[in-house]
Structure formats: structure tokens, C-alpha cells
């Protein structure tokens, strides 16, 4: 099967995003104008902050002054009021995430021609598939893989009993390695680029994101953590100002399964999440991956998320595996939701501390019918830690 999108699909998506105000027009000059790109990013973020300030004003009673950004909640709050406040806060956070994603897409479109198109692309075929002891993606798609309830319950216990990470500062740092599909801004050609990403989130909500294009993985699908950048032009860093995300989001999430399920589904923002069991499980997995990508997830929250997934009948058990970094893991998977591409999503979780190790996307069909399993992409978490400053 091919990863090349049809031109009409790309055009329709661009038109839709433009109509929604998510993708401002990008003059051709911006592909070589660094100052222009920075001005564009500043304008996008300014619009996002303006909308967020309006949200805070709506939350206030008539005649009240807007709350100070990131203000601490009152010491004692009625339960219903706390839930309503949390829903509003998470809704605003979701909008920030979407705005940040749109800003990133605009800037990426502007810089691809200058940073990722020069020189030979770091391209390879489909990554070697991982081996699972109990079932595979075809079993999941066919509905014959066993339930993951027992495995996820064990993983929740591991996360809850694991020691807390050492705190070396108030900045959260998440390092991942992934195969990213990148479109050249000049030719439109799509390449699969092995990329190491570092994400920092400071206490005031400022963000720094660095991506380094690296060498391809080995023939057996393993990552070399010491792989050097392919070339200097394959490295890029973006920064976003204070308030771009709310670091307190994780503290505000409930730890009981019913409350956390509701909040995770709300975080995805998709209206199809409750269509059926498969759609519900798929949305929950998206939310889990998003939180692990942006924050250092504490053990009690990781445990609560695995407990949420343990209650989902559409989550299957694949057994044990070895992840892209050679670490032992337990794998669970969700089948494609109705109306989505035929791809199974696999989560690989550490049996030692219950932390997320990786996410694999495995295609199981193409327009011509069933095919052998094919890994179309993956993300592997290297480290999540607390550091002293952005860039550490």
C-alpha cells in the first residue's frame, strides 16, 4: 500500500483548515525568510492567547475580574464546582494544543524547503515488525485476540508501586524517536524520516521542541540511541512562549476510572468517540499518547490510565515483546474504529514501572484486500525526566 496522499485530499484538507482559521496563508518568501517565519508564528500564538483570555473572561461571574493566568485554585471547592472548573480548564488546554499543532503545521510548511529538503533524505522501507508472544495485529483486526484486562491491571499495579522519578528542576523533558512522514515544501514528495525529538515544558507553560534527523534503524528494527545526525541541516528547534500549555493539567486529572475516562475522551475533542467500543478505545489511546508526549506522567496517573483501558472491551492483549530500544515490554492493541484506515495501534508498556515505551501503527489491509502486517510508523519513548531549564 502507498503512503502518498491524493492531491485532491491535500487540497481539501488545506481549504478546510484555512476556512477554520487554522492555517494562515504562507507567502512563498517565508520559505527563505527566517524573520518572516518568526513573525507568522508570533501572530498565530497571539491569536491563540487572545482566544484563551476570552475563555477566562466567560468563566468569570458578571462583574468579576478575570483570573490571573495559572492562578491556584481555592483550598476547598465543592465537588461539582471542581468538576466544572476542571472541564473548563481541560477544554482550554485542548484548544491550546490544537492551536499549537496548527502553528506547528504552518511553520513546518514554511521551513521544510530550507531544513529538510536539502541533501539526500534519510529514507527506508517499512520498519521491521516487532514480535509479540501472544497475538498479532491480524488477530486484533479479526477480533480473535484475547482481552487485555488482566495485563493492564498488572501494569497499573507496576506503575503505582514504581518509585517517583528524581526531580532535577521544574522543567519537564520528553525524548522520543519516531519515523515521521515529511512532505517536501517544494516538490510535494513525502519521505519517511527517522527523527529524534526532544520536548521541554517549563513551569510557566513555555515550550522548546528540537528535532534531529538521524540514521535509519537496524535491519531487525532496533534503534541506535547513539546514532549521529545525518547532516546539520536535519536539526531544527522551535520555541513557544509562556502559557502555550498548562503544566498543571496532569495534577487536575482525576485518578478514578470513571472521571478519568470522561476527561480523556474530552481531551481528544472528537465527537465520534462514543460511537462504539472500538471508537471509544481508539480515542482513549490517542489521549494517553498525547499526555505521555507532552508531560512526565506520574505513576499514579499512569496506573489510572491503564485501569481505564482495562475496562475497555476493545483493547486486546498481544503478550510480551522487545521494544525498539531493546527493552522488555507488554503490548496491548486497539483495532481500527469504524470508518478509519485499517491500521491497528499497539501500545508497549514497561512491566517494571508501568511507563509507556512505544506506540506502533500496523497496517492490516490495503485497497486490494488483506495483506501481511506492515508497520507504517512508530514512536518510542527514550526518557522522560525533570530538568533545570529548557534545552537541558
CSV table of C-alpha atoms in Angstrom, one decimal:
chain,number,residue,atom,x,y,z
A,1,UNK,CA,0.0,0.0,0.0
A,2,UNK,CA,1.2,3.6,-0.6
A,3,UNK,CA,1.6,6.4,1.9
A,4,UNK,CA,1.3,9.0,-0.9
A,5,UNK,CA,-1.9,11.1,-0.3
A,6,UNK,CA,-4.0,12.1,-3.3
A,7,UNK,CA,-3.6,15.7,-4.4
A,8,UNK,CA,-7.3,16.4,-4.0
A,9,UNK,CA,-7.2,15.2,-0.4
A,10,UNK,CA,-4.4,17.5,0.4
A,11,UNK,CA,-6.2,20.4,-1.3
A,12,UNK,CA,-9.4,19.7,0.6
A,13,UNK,CA,-7.6,19.5,3.9
A,14,UNK,CA,-5.8,22.8,3.3
A,15,UNK,CA,-9.0,24.5,2.3
A,16,UNK,CA,-10.8,23.2,5.4
A,17,UNK,CA,-8.0,24.3,7.7
A,18,UNK,CA,-7.9,27.7,6.0
A,19,UNK,CA,-11.7,28.1,6.3
A,20,UNK,CA,-11.5,27.4,10.0
A,21,UNK,CA,-8.7,29.9,10.5
A,22,UNK,CA,-6.2,27.2,11.5
A,23,UNK,CA,-3.8,27.7,8.6
A,24,UNK,CA,-2.9,31.3,7.6
A,25,UNK,CA,-1.7,31.9,4.1
A,26,UNK,CA,2.0,31.3,3.9
A,27,UNK,CA,3.8,33.5,1.3
A,28,UNK,CA,6.4,31.8,-0.8
A,29,UNK,CA,9.0,34.2,0.6
A,30,UNK,CA,8.7,32.7,4.0
A,31,UNK,CA,10.5,29.6,2.9
A,32,UNK,CA,13.7,31.6,2.9
A,33,UNK,CA,12.8,34.4,5.3
A,34,UNK,CA,13.5,33.5,8.9
A,35,UNK,CA,12.3,36.8,10.3
A,36,UNK,CA,9.0,36.4,8.3
A,37,UNK,CA,8.5,32.9,9.7
A,38,UNK,CA,9.0,34.1,13.3
A,39,UNK,CA,6.5,36.9,12.7
A,40,UNK,CA,4.0,34.4,11.4
A,41,UNK,CA,4.4,32.2,14.4
A,42,UNK,CA,4.1,35.2,16.8
A,43,UNK,CA,0.8,36.2,15.1
A,44,UNK,CA,-0.6,32.7,15.4
A,45,UNK,CA,0.3,32.5,19.1
A,46,UNK,CA,-1.1,36.0,19.8
A,47,UNK,CA,-4.5,34.9,18.3
A,48,UNK,CA,-4.4,31.8,20.4
A,49,UNK,CA,-3.7,33.7,23.6
A,50,UNK,CA,-6.5,36.3,22.8
A,51,UNK,CA,-9.0,33.5,22.4
A,52,UNK,CA,-7.8,31.9,25.7
A,53,UNK,CA,-8.2,35.3,27.5
A,54,UNK,CA,-11.8,35.4,26.2
A,55,UNK,CA,-12.4,31.9,27.6
A,56,UNK,CA,-11.2,33.0,31.0
A,57,UNK,CA,-13.5,36.1,30.9
A,58,UNK,CA,-16.5,33.9,30.1
A,59,UNK,CA,-15.7,31.7,33.1
A,60,UNK,CA,-16.0,34.6,35.5
A,61,UNK,CA,-19.3,35.7,37.1
A,62,UNK,CA,-20.8,39.0,35.9
A,63,UNK,CA,-18.7,41.9,37.2
A,64,UNK,CA,-15.8,39.8,38.3
A,65,UNK,CA,-12.2,40.4,37.2
A,66,UNK,CA,-10.6,37.8,35.0
A,67,UNK,CA,-8.4,35.4,37.0
A,68,UNK,CA,-4.6,35.6,36.8
A,69,UNK,CA,-3.2,33.0,34.3
A,70,UNK,CA,-2.3,29.8,36.0
A,71,UNK,CA,-3.9,31.0,39.3
A,72,UNK,CA,-4.0,28.5,42.1
A,73,UNK,CA,-7.5,27.1,42.9
A,74,UNK,CA,-9.2,27.8,46.2
A,75,UNK,CA,-8.2,25.5,49.1
A,76,UNK,CA,-11.7,24.0,49.4
A,77,UNK,CA,-14.0,23.7,46.4
A,78,UNK,CA,-17.4,21.8,46.2
A,79,UNK,CA,-17.1,18.6,44.2
A,80,UNK,CA,-19.5,19.7,41.4
A,81,UNK,CA,-17.8,23.1,41.1
A,82,UNK,CA,-14.4,21.4,41.0
A,83,UNK,CA,-15.5,19.1,38.2
A,84,UNK,CA,-16.9,22.1,36.2
A,85,UNK,CA,-13.8,24.0,36.7
A,86,UNK,CA,-11.7,21.1,35.6
A,87,UNK,CA,-13.8,20.6,32.5
A,88,UNK,CA,-13.3,24.3,31.6
A,89,UNK,CA,-9.6,24.1,32.2
A,90,UNK,CA,-9.1,21.0,30.1
A,91,UNK,CA,-11.3,22.5,27.4
A,92,UNK,CA,-9.0,25.5,27.2
A,93,UNK,CA,-5.9,23.2,27.3
A,94,UNK,CA,-7.3,21.2,24.4
A,95,UNK,CA,-7.7,24.4,22.4
A,96,UNK,CA,-4.1,25.4,23.2
A,97,UNK,CA,-2.9,22.0,22.0
A,98,UNK,CA,-4.9,22.3,18.8
A,99,UNK,CA,-3.7,25.9,18.2
A,100,UNK,CA,-0.1,24.8,18.9
A,101,UNK,CA,-0.5,22.0,16.4
A,102,UNK,CA,-1.8,24.4,13.8
A,103,UNK,CA,1.0,26.8,14.4
A,104,UNK,CA,3.5,24.0,14.1
A,105,UNK,CA,2.0,22.9,10.9
A,106,UNK,CA,2.2,26.4,9.4
A,107,UNK,CA,5.8,26.8,10.5
A,108,UNK,CA,6.7,23.3,9.3
A,109,UNK,CA,5.2,24.1,5.9
A,110,UNK,CA,7.4,27.2,5.7
A,111,UNK,CA,10.7,25.6,6.8
A,112,UNK,CA,10.5,22.2,5.1
A,113,UNK,CA,12.1,23.6,2.0
A,114,UNK,CA,15.1,25.1,3.9
A,115,UNK,CA,15.7,22.4,6.5
A,116,UNK,CA,14.6,19.0,5.3
A,117,UNK,CA,14.8,19.1,1.5
A,118,UNK,CA,18.5,19.8,1.1
A,119,UNK,CA,20.7,16.7,0.6
A,120,UNK,CA,19.6,13.1,0.4
A,121,UNK,CA,16.6,12.1,2.5
A,122,UNK,CA,17.0,9.6,5.3
A,123,UNK,CA,14.5,7.2,3.8
A,124,UNK,CA,14.0,3.5,4.4
A,125,UNK,CA,11.3,0.9,3.7
A,126,UNK,CA,8.7,-0.2,6.2
A,127,UNK,CA,10.4,-0.7,9.6
A,128,UNK,CA,10.9,-4.3,10.7
A,129,UNK,CA,7.9,-5.5,12.7
A,130,UNK,CA,8.2,-6.3,16.4
A,131,UNK,CA,7.4,-9.9,17.5
A,132,UNK,CA,4.7,-10.4,20.1
A,133,UNK,CA,4.3,-13.6,22.1
A,134,UNK,CA,0.6,-13.9,22.3
A,135,UNK,CA,-1.2,-12.5,19.2
A,136,UNK,CA,-0.6,-10.1,16.3
A,137,UNK,CA,-2.2,-7.2,14.5
A,138,UNK,CA,-4.2,-9.5,12.2
A,139,UNK,CA,-5.7,-11.3,15.3
A,140,UNK,CA,-6.7,-7.9,16.7
A,141,UNK,CA,-8.3,-6.8,13.4
A,142,UNK,CA,-10.2,-10.1,13.2
A,143,UNK,CA,-11.4,-9.8,16.8
A,144,UNK,CA,-9.7,-13.1,17.9
A,145,UNK,CA,-7.0,-11.6,20.2
A,146,UNK,CA,-7.6,-12.1,23.9
A,147,UNK,CA,-8.7,-9.3,26.3
A,148,UNK,CA,-6.0,-7.1,27.7
A,149,UNK,CA,-7.8,-6.5,31.1
A,150,UNK,CA,-5.6,-8.8,33.1
A,151,UNK,CA,-2.3,-7.4,31.6
A,152,UNK,CA,-3.4,-3.8,32.0
A,153,UNK,CA,-4.3,-4.5,35.7
A,154,UNK,CA,-0.8,-5.8,36.3
A,155,UNK,CA,0.7,-2.8,34.5
A,156,UNK,CA,-1.4,-0.4,36.6
A,157,UNK,CA,-0.1,-2.0,39.8
A,158,UNK,CA,3.5,-1.7,38.5
A,159,UNK,CA,3.0,2.0,37.7
A,160,UNK,CA,1.5,2.7,41.1
A,161,UNK,CA,4.3,0.9,43.0
A,162,UNK,CA,7.2,2.3,41.0
A,163,UNK,CA,9.4,5.0,42.7
A,164,UNK,CA,8.8,8.6,41.6
A,165,UNK,CA,11.4,10.0,39.2
A,166,UNK,CA,14.2,12.2,40.6
A,167,UNK,CA,13.3,15.9,40.2
A,168,UNK,CA,16.3,17.9,38.9
A,169,UNK,CA,14.3,21.1,38.2
A,170,UNK,CA,10.8,22.3,37.3
A,171,UNK,CA,11.1,21.7,33.5
A,172,UNK,CA,9.6,18.5,32.0
A,173,UNK,CA,11.7,16.9,29.3
A,174,UNK,CA,10.4,14.1,27.0
A,175,UNK,CA,12.7,12.5,24.5
A,176,UNK,CA,11.3,10.2,21.7
A,177,UNK,CA,12.4,8.6,18.5
A,178,UNK,CA,10.0,8.1,15.6
A,179,UNK,CA,9.6,7.5,11.9
A,180,UNK,CA,7.9,10.7,10.6
A,181,UNK,CA,6.3,11.2,7.2
A,182,UNK,CA,7.6,14.6,6.0
A,183,UNK,CA,6.4,16.4,2.8
A,184,UNK,CA,8.9,18.5,0.9
A,185,UNK,CA,7.7,22.1,0.7
A,186,UNK,CA,9.0,22.5,-2.9
A,187,UNK,CA,8.3,19.1,-4.6
A,188,UNK,CA,5.4,17.7,-2.5
A,189,UNK,CA,7.3,14.4,-2.2
A,190,UNK,CA,6.7,12.5,1.0
A,191,UNK,CA,9.7,10.9,2.8
A,192,UNK,CA,9.9,8.7,5.8
A,193,UNK,CA,12.4,10.4,8.1
A,194,UNK,CA,13.9,8.8,11.2
A,195,UNK,CA,13.7,11.6,13.8
A,196,UNK,CA,14.8,12.1,17.3
A,197,UNK,CA,12.6,14.6,19.2
A,198,UNK,CA,13.2,16.5,22.4
A,199,UNK,CA,10.3,18.3,24.1
A,200,UNK,CA,10.7,20.7,27.1
A,201,UNK,CA,7.8,22.2,29.0
A,202,UNK,CA,8.6,24.8,31.7
A,203,UNK,CA,6.6,25.6,34.8
A,204,UNK,CA,5.2,28.7,33.1
A,205,UNK,CA,4.0,26.8,30.1
A,206,UNK,CA,6.8,27.8,27.7
A,207,UNK,CA,7.9,25.1,25.3
A,208,UNK,CA,11.0,24.2,23.4
A,209,UNK,CA,11.0,21.5,20.7
A,210,UNK,CA,14.0,20.1,18.9
A,211,UNK,CA,14.0,17.6,16.1
A,212,UNK,CA,17.1,15.8,14.9
A,213,UNK,CA,17.1,13.7,11.7
A,214,UNK,CA,19.1,10.5,12.5
A,215,UNK,CA,20.3,7.4,10.8
A,216,UNK,CA,17.8,4.7,10.0
A,217,UNK,CA,17.1,1.8,12.4
A,218,UNK,CA,18.9,-1.5,12.1
A,219,UNK,CA,17.6,-4.4,9.9
A,220,UNK,CA,15.9,-6.0,12.9
A,221,UNK,CA,14.0,-2.8,13.7
A,222,UNK,CA,16.2,-1.7,16.6
A,223,UNK,CA,17.1,2.0,17.4
A,224,UNK,CA,20.7,3.0,18.0
A,225,UNK,CA,20.4,5.6,20.8
A,226,UNK,CA,23.9,7.0,19.9
A,227,UNK,CA,23.0,7.5,16.2
A,228,UNK,CA,24.5,10.7,14.9
A,229,UNK,CA,22.5,13.3,12.9
A,230,UNK,CA,22.5,12.6,9.2
A,231,UNK,CA,23.5,16.2,8.5
A,232,UNK,CA,23.5,19.6,10.2
A,233,UNK,CA,20.5,20.7,8.1
A,234,UNK,CA,18.4,18.0,9.6
A,235,UNK,CA,18.2,19.7,13.0
A,236,UNK,CA,15.6,22.3,13.9
A,237,UNK,CA,14.4,23.9,17.1
A,238,UNK,CA,11.2,25.8,17.8
A,239,UNK,CA,10.2,27.7,20.9
A,240,UNK,CA,6.8,28.8,22.2
A,241,UNK,CA,6.2,31.4,24.9
A,242,UNK,CA,4.9,31.1,28.4
A,243,UNK,CA,1.2,30.0,28.6
A,244,UNK,CA,1.4,27.8,25.4
A,245,UNK,CA,0.4,24.8,27.6
A,246,UNK,CA,-0.8,24.4,31.2
A,247,UNK,CA,1.7,22.3,33.1
A,248,UNK,CA,-0.9,21.8,35.9
A,249,UNK,CA,-3.1,19.7,33.6
A,250,UNK,CA,-1.9,16.3,34.9
A,251,UNK,CA,-2.5,17.4,38.5
A,252,UNK,CA,-6.0,18.3,37.7
A,253,UNK,CA,-7.0,15.0,36.1
A,254,UNK,CA,-9.0,12.6,38.3
A,255,UNK,CA,-7.5,9.2,39.2
A,256,UNK,CA,-10.7,7.3,39.4
A,257,UNK,CA,-11.5,5.4,36.2
A,258,UNK,CA,-15.0,6.9,35.6
A,259,UNK,CA,-13.8,10.5,36.0
A,260,UNK,CA,-10.6,10.0,34.1
A,261,UNK,CA,-12.4,8.2,31.2
A,262,UNK,CA,-14.6,11.3,30.8
A,263,UNK,CA,-11.7,13.7,30.8
A,264,UNK,CA,-9.6,11.7,28.4
A,265,UNK,CA,-12.4,11.5,25.9
A,266,UNK,CA,-13.0,15.2,26.3
A,267,UNK,CA,-9.3,15.9,25.7
A,268,UNK,CA,-9.4,14.3,22.2
A,269,UNK,CA,-12.3,16.6,21.2
A,270,UNK,CA,-13.6,14.0,18.7
A,271,UNK,CA,-17.4,13.7,18.6
A,272,UNK,CA,-17.2,10.1,17.3
A,273,UNK,CA,-15.5,8.8,20.4
A,274,UNK,CA,-18.7,7.2,21.8
A,275,UNK,CA,-19.9,5.7,18.5
A,276,UNK,CA,-18.9,2.2,19.6
A,277,UNK,CA,-16.4,0.3,21.8
A,278,UNK,CA,-13.6,0.5,19.1
A,279,UNK,CA,-14.0,4.2,18.7
A,280,UNK,CA,-14.0,4.8,22.4
A,281,UNK,CA,-10.8,2.7,22.9
A,282,UNK,CA,-9.1,4.4,20.0
A,283,UNK,CA,-9.9,7.9,21.4
A,284,UNK,CA,-8.6,6.9,24.8
A,285,UNK,CA,-5.4,5.6,23.3
A,286,UNK,CA,-4.9,8.9,21.4
A,287,UNK,CA,-5.3,10.9,24.7
A,288,UNK,CA,-2.9,8.7,26.5
A,289,UNK,CA,-0.3,9.1,23.8
A,290,UNK,CA,-0.8,12.8,23.8
A,291,UNK,CA,-0.2,13.2,27.5
A,292,UNK,CA,2.9,11.0,27.5
A,293,UNK,CA,4.3,13.1,24.6
A,294,UNK,CA,3.9,16.4,26.5
A,295,UNK,CA,4.4,15.6,30.1
A,296,UNK,CA,6.4,13.5,32.6
A,297,UNK,CA,3.5,11.3,33.6
A,298,UNK,CA,3.5,10.4,37.4
A,299,UNK,CA,3.0,6.7,38.4
A,300,UNK,CA,-0.5,7.2,39.9
A,301,UNK,CA,-1.8,8.8,36.7
A,302,UNK,CA,-0.2,6.1,34.5
A,303,UNK,CA,-1.8,3.5,36.7
A,304,UNK,CA,-5.2,5.2,36.4
A,305,UNK,CA,-4.9,5.3,32.6
A,306,UNK,CA,-4.1,1.6,32.4
A,307,UNK,CA,-7.1,0.9,34.6
A,308,UNK,CA,-9.2,2.9,32.2
A,309,UNK,CA,-8.0,0.9,29.3
A,310,UNK,CA,-8.5,-2.3,31.3
A,311,UNK,CA,-12.2,-1.6,31.3
A,312,UNK,CA,-12.4,-1.3,27.5
A,313,UNK,CA,-13.6,-4.5,25.8
A,314,UNK,CA,-12.0,-3.3,22.5
A,315,UNK,CA,-8.4,-3.4,23.9
A,316,UNK,CA,-6.6,-6.7,23.2
A,317,UNK,CA,-3.6,-8.4,24.6
A,318,UNK,CA,-0.6,-9.2,22.4
A,319,UNK,CA,1.7,-10.6,25.1
A,320,UNK,CA,5.3,-9.7,25.7
A,321,UNK,CA,7.7,-8.1,23.3
A,322,UNK,CA,11.1,-6.3,23.0
A,323,UNK,CA,10.7,-2.7,22.0
A,324,UNK,CA,12.8,-0.6,19.6
A,325,UNK,CA,15.4,0.2,22.2
A,326,UNK,CA,15.7,-3.5,23.2
A,327,UNK,CA,13.7,-3.1,26.4
A,328,UNK,CA,11.2,-5.8,27.6
A,329,UNK,CA,7.6,-4.7,27.3
A,330,UNK,CA,4.0,-5.9,27.4
A,331,UNK,CA,1.8,-5.0,24.4
A,332,UNK,CA,-1.9,-4.1,24.1
A,333,UNK,CA,-3.7,-3.0,21.0
A,334,UNK,CA,-6.9,-1.5,19.6
A,335,UNK,CA,-8.5,-2.4,16.3
A,336,UNK,CA,-9.4,0.2,13.7
A,337,UNK,CA,-12.5,2.2,14.6
A,338,UNK,CA,-15.4,2.1,12.1
A,339,UNK,CA,-14.6,4.5,9.1
A,340,UNK,CA,-10.9,4.8,9.9
A,341,UNK,CA,-8.0,3.4,7.9
A,342,UNK,CA,-7.3,-0.3,8.5
A,343,UNK,CA,-4.5,0.0,11.0
A,344,UNK,CA,-4.0,-1.4,14.4
A,345,UNK,CA,-2.5,0.7,17.2
A,346,UNK,CA,-0.2,-1.0,19.6
A,347,UNK,CA,0.9,0.3,23.0
A,348,UNK,CA,4.1,-1.1,24.5
A,349,UNK,CA,4.3,-0.6,28.3
A,350,UNK,CA,7.1,-1.3,30.7
A,351,UNK,CA,6.3,-4.2,33.2
A,352,UNK,CA,8.8,-2.7,35.6
A,353,UNK,CA,7.5,0.8,36.1
A,354,UNK,CA,4.3,0.9,34.0
A,355,UNK,CA,5.5,3.7,31.8
A,356,UNK,CA,4.7,3.9,28.1
A,357,UNK,CA,7.6,2.7,26.0
A,358,UNK,CA,6.3,2.9,22.5
A,359,UNK,CA,3.3,3.2,20.1
A,360,UNK,CA,3.3,1.2,16.8
A,361,UNK,CA,0.9,1.6,13.9
A,362,UNK,CA,0.4,-1.6,11.9
A,363,UNK,CA,-1.5,-1.7,8.6
A,364,UNK,CA,-3.5,-4.8,8.1
A,365,UNK,CA,-5.3,-4.2,4.7
A,366,UNK,CA,-5.0,-2.1,1.6
A,367,UNK,CA,-7.4,-1.3,-1.2
A,368,UNK,CA,-6.6,-4.6,-2.9
A,369,UNK,CA,-7.5,-6.6,0.2
A,370,UNK,CA,-5.8,-8.3,3.2
A,371,UNK,CA,-2.0,-8.0,3.3
A,372,UNK,CA,0.8,-9.1,5.6
A,373,UNK,CA,1.3,-6.9,8.6
A,374,UNK,CA,3.2,-3.7,7.7
A,375,UNK,CA,4.5,-1.1,10.2
A,376,UNK,CA,3.6,2.3,8.9
A,377,UNK,CA,5.0,4.3,11.7
A,378,UNK,CA,6.1,4.2,15.4
A,379,UNK,CA,7.1,6.4,18.3
A,380,UNK,CA,9.5,5.1,21.0
A,381,UNK,CA,9.9,7.0,24.3
A,382,UNK,CA,13.6,7.2,25.3
A,383,UNK,CA,13.5,9.2,28.5
A,384,UNK,CA,11.0,11.4,30.5
A,385,UNK,CA,12.6,13.4,33.2
A,386,UNK,CA,12.7,16.7,35.2
A,387,UNK,CA,15.5,19.1,34.4
A,388,UNK,CA,16.6,22.6,35.4
A,389,UNK,CA,16.0,24.6,32.2
A,390,UNK,CA,14.7,24.5,28.6
A,391,UNK,CA,17.3,22.8,26.4
A,392,UNK,CA,18.9,20.7,29.2
